[in-house]
mmCIF file with all atom_site columns, C-alpha atoms in Angstrom:
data_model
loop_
_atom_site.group_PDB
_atom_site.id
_atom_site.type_symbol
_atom_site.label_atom_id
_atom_site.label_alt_id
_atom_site.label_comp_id
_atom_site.label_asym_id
_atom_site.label_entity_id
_atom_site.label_seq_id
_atom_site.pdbx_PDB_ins_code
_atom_site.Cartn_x
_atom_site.Cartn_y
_atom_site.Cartn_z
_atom_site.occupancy
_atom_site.B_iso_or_equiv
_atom_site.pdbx_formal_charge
_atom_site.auth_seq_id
_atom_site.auth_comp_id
_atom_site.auth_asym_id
_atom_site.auth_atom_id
_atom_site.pdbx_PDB_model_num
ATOM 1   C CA . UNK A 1 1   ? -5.039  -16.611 -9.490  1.00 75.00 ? 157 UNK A CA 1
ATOM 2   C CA . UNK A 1 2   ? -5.244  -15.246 -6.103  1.00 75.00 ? 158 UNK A CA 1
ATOM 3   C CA . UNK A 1 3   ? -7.768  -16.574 -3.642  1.00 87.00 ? 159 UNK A CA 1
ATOM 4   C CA . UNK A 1 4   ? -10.682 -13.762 -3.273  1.00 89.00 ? 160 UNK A CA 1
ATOM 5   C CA . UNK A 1 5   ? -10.273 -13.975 0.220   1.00 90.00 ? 161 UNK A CA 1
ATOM 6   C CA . UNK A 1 6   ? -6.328  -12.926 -0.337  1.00 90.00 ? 162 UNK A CA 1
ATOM 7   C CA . UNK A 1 7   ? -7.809  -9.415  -2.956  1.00 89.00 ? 163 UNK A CA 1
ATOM 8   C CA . UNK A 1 8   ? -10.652 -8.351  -0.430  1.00 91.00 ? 164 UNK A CA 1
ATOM 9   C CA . UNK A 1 9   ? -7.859  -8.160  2.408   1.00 92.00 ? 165 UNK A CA 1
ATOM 10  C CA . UNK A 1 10  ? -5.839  -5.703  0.705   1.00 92.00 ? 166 UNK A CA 1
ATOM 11  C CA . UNK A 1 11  ? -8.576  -3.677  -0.381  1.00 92.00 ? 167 UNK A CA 1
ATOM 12  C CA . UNK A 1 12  ? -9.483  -3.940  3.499   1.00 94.00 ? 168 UNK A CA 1
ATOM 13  C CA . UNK A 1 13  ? -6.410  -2.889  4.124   1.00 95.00 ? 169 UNK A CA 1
ATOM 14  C CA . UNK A 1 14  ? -6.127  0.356   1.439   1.00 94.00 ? 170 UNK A CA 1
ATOM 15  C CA . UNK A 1 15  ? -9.180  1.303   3.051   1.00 95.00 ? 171 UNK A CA 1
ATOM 16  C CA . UNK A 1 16  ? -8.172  1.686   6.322   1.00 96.00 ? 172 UNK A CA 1
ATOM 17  C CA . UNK A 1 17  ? -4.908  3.422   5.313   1.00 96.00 ? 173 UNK A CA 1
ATOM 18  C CA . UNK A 1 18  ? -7.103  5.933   3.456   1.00 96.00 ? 174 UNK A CA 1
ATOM 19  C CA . UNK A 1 19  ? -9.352  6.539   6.753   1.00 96.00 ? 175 UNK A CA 1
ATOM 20  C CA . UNK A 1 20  ? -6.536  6.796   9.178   1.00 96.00 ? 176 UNK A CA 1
ATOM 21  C CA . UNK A 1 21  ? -3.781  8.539   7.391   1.00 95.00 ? 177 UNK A CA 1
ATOM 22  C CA . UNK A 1 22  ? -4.399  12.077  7.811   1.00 96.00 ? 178 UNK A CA 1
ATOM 23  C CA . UNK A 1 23  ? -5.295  11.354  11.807  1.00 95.00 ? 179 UNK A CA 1
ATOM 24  C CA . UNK A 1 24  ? -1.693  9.791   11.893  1.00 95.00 ? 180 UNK A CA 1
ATOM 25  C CA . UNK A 1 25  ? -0.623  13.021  9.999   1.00 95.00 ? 181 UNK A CA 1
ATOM 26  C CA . UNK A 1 26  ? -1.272  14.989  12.152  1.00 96.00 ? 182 UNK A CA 1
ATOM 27  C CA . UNK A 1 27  ? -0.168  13.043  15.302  1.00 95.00 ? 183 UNK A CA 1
ATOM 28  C CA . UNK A 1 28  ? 3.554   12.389  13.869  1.00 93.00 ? 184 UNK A CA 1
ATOM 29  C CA . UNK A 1 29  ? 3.737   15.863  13.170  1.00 94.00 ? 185 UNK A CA 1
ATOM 30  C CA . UNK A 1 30  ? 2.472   17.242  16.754  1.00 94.00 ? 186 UNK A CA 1
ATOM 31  C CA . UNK A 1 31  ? 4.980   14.724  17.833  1.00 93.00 ? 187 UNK A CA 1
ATOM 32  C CA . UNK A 1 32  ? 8.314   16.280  16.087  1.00 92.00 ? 188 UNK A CA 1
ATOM 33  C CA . UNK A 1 33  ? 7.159   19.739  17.164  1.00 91.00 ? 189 UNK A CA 1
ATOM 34  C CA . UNK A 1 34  ? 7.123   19.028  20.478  1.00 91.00 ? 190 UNK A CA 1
ATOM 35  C CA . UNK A 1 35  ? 10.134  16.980  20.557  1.00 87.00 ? 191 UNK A CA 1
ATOM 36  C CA . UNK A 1 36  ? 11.842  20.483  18.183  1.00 87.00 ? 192 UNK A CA 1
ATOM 37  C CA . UNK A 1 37  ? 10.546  22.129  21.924  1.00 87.00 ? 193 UNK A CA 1
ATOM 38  C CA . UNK A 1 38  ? 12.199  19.871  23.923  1.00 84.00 ? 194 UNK A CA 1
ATOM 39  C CA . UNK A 1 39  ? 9.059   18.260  25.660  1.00 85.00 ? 195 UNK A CA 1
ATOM 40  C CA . UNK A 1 40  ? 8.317   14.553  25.583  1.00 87.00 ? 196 UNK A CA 1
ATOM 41  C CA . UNK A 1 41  ? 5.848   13.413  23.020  1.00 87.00 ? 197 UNK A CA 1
ATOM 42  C CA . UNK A 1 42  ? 4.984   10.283  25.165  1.00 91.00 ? 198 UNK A CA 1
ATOM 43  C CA . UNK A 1 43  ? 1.283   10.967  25.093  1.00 91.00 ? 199 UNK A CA 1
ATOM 44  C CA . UNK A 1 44  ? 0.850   11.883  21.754  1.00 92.00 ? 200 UNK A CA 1
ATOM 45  C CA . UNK A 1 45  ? 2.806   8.167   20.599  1.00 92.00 ? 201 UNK A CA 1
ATOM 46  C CA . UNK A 1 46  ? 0.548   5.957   23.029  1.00 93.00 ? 202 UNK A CA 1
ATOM 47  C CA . UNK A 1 47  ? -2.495  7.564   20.641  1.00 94.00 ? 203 UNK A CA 1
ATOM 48  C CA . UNK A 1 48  ? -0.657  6.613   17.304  1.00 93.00 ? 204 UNK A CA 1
ATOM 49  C CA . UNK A 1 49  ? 0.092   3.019   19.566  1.00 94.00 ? 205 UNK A CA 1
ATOM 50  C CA . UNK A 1 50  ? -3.995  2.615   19.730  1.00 95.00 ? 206 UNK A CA 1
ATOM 51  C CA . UNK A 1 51  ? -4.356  2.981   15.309  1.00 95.00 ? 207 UNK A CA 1
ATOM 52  C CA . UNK A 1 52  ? -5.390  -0.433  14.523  1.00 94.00 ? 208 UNK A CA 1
ATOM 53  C CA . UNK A 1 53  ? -2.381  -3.041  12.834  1.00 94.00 ? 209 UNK A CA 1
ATOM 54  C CA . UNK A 1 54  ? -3.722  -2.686  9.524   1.00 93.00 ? 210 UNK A CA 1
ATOM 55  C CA . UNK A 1 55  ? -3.713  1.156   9.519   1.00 94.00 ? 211 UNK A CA 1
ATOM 56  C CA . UNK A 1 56  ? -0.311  1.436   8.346   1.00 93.00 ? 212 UNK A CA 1
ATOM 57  C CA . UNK A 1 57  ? 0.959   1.657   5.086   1.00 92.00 ? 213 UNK A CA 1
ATOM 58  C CA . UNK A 1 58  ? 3.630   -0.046  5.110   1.00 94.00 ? 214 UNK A CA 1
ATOM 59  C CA . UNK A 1 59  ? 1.664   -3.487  5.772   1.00 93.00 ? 215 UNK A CA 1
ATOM 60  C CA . UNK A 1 60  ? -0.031  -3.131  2.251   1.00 92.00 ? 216 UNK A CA 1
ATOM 61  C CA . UNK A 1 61  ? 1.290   -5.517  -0.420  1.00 92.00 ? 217 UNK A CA 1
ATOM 62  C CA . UNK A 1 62  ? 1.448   -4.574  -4.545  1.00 93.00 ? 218 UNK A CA 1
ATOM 63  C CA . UNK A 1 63  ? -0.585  -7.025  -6.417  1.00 93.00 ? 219 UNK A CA 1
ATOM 64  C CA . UNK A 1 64  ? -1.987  -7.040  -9.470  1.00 93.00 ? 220 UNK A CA 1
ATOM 65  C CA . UNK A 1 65  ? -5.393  -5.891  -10.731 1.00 90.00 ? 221 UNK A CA 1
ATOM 66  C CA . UNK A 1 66  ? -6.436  -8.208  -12.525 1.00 91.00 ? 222 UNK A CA 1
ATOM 67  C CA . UNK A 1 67  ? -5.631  -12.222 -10.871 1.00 91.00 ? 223 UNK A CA 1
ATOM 68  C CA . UNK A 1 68  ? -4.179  -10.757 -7.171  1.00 91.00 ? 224 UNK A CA 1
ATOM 69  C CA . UNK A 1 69  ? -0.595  -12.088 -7.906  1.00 93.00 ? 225 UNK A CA 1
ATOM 70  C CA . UNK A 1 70  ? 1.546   -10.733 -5.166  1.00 92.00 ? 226 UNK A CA 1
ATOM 71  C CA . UNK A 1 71  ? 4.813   -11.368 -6.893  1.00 93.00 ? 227 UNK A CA 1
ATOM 72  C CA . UNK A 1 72  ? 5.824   -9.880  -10.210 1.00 95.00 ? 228 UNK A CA 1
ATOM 73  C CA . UNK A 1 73  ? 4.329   -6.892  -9.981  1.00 95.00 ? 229 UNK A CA 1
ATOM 74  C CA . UNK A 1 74  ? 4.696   -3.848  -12.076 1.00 95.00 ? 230 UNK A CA 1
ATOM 75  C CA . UNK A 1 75  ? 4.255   -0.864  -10.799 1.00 94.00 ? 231 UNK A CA 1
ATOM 76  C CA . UNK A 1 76  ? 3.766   1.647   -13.618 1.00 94.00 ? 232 UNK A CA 1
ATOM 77  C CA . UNK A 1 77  ? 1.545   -0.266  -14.701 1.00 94.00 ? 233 UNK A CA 1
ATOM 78  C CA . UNK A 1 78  ? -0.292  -2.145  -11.906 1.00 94.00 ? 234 UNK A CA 1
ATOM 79  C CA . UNK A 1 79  ? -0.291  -5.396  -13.158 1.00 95.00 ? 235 UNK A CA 1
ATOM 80  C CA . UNK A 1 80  ? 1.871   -8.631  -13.051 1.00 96.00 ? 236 UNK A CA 1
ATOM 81  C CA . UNK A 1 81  ? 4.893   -9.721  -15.685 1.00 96.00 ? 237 UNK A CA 1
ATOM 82  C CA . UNK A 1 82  ? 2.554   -12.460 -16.939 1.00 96.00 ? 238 UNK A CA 1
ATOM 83  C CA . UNK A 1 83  ? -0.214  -10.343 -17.617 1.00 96.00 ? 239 UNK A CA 1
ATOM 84  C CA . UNK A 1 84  ? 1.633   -7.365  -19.230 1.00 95.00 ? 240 UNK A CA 1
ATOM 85  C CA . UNK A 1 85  ? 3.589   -10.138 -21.283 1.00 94.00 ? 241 UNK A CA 1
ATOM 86  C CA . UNK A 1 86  ? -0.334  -11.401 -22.673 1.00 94.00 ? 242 UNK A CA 1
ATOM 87  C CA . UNK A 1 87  ? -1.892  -7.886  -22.783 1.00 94.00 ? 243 UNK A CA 1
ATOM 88  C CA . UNK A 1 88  ? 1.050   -6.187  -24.658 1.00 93.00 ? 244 UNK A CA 1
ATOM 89  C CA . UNK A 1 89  ? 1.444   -9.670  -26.956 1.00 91.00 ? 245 UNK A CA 1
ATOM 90  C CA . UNK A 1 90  ? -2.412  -8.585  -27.826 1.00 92.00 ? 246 UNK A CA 1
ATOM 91  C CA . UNK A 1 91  ? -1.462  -4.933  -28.345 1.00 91.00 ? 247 UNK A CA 1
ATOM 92  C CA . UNK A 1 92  ? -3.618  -4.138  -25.569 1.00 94.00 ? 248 UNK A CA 1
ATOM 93  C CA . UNK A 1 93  ? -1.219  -1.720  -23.713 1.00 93.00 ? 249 UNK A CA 1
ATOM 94  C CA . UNK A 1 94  ? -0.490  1.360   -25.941 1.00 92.00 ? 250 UNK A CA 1
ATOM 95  C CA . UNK A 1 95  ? 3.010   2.620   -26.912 1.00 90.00 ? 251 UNK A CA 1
ATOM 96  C CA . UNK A 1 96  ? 4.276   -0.971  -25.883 1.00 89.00 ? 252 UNK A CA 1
ATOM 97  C CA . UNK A 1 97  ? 5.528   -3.071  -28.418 1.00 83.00 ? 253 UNK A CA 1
ATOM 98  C CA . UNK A 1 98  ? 7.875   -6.801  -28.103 1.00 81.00 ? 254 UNK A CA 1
ATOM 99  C CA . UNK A 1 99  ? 11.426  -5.809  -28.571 1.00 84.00 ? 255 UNK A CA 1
ATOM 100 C CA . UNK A 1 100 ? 13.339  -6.976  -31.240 1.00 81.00 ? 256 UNK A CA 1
ATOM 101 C CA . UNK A 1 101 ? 16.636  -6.517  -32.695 1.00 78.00 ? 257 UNK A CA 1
#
């Protein structure tokens, strides 16, 4: 189980994607235009520079839903290996069932 501390962070952190993303939209895209005109963009990157750290997406980290594990995730379904092995054991995800053969 993940520390609480370790879940609140990343919802910290999806937050601030969410506030910041169509701002950043917007400046990346000013950014190409004026670079398709042939004019320097400097200005317009020192205001993406000033976003906060945590802004970006790419800092966010998959864990699951339910204990916070970081590793093992599954993405279509949003949790990790361990707990789709128990909830599918339990028939608790639908359509899943254990292989056998």
């Amino acid at each position: 189980m993940a520390k609480e501390s370790m879940k609140a962070r990343e919802v910290k952190r999806a937050r601030l994607v969410n506030k910041y993303a169509e701002r950043k939209a917007q400046l990346k895209k000013q950014a190409k235009e004026l670079a398709k005109e042939g004019e320097s963009a400097y200005e317009v990157y020192q205001q993406l520079q000033k976003f906060p750290k945590n802004a970006s997406a790419i800092r966010m980290h998959n864990r699951c839903s339910i204990t916070g594990r970081p590793k093992g995730y599954m993405r279509l379904f949003g949790i990790s290996r361990i707990q789709f092995r128990e909830m599918a054991s339990a028939g608790l995800i639908p359509g899943v069932k254990k292989a056998s053969w």
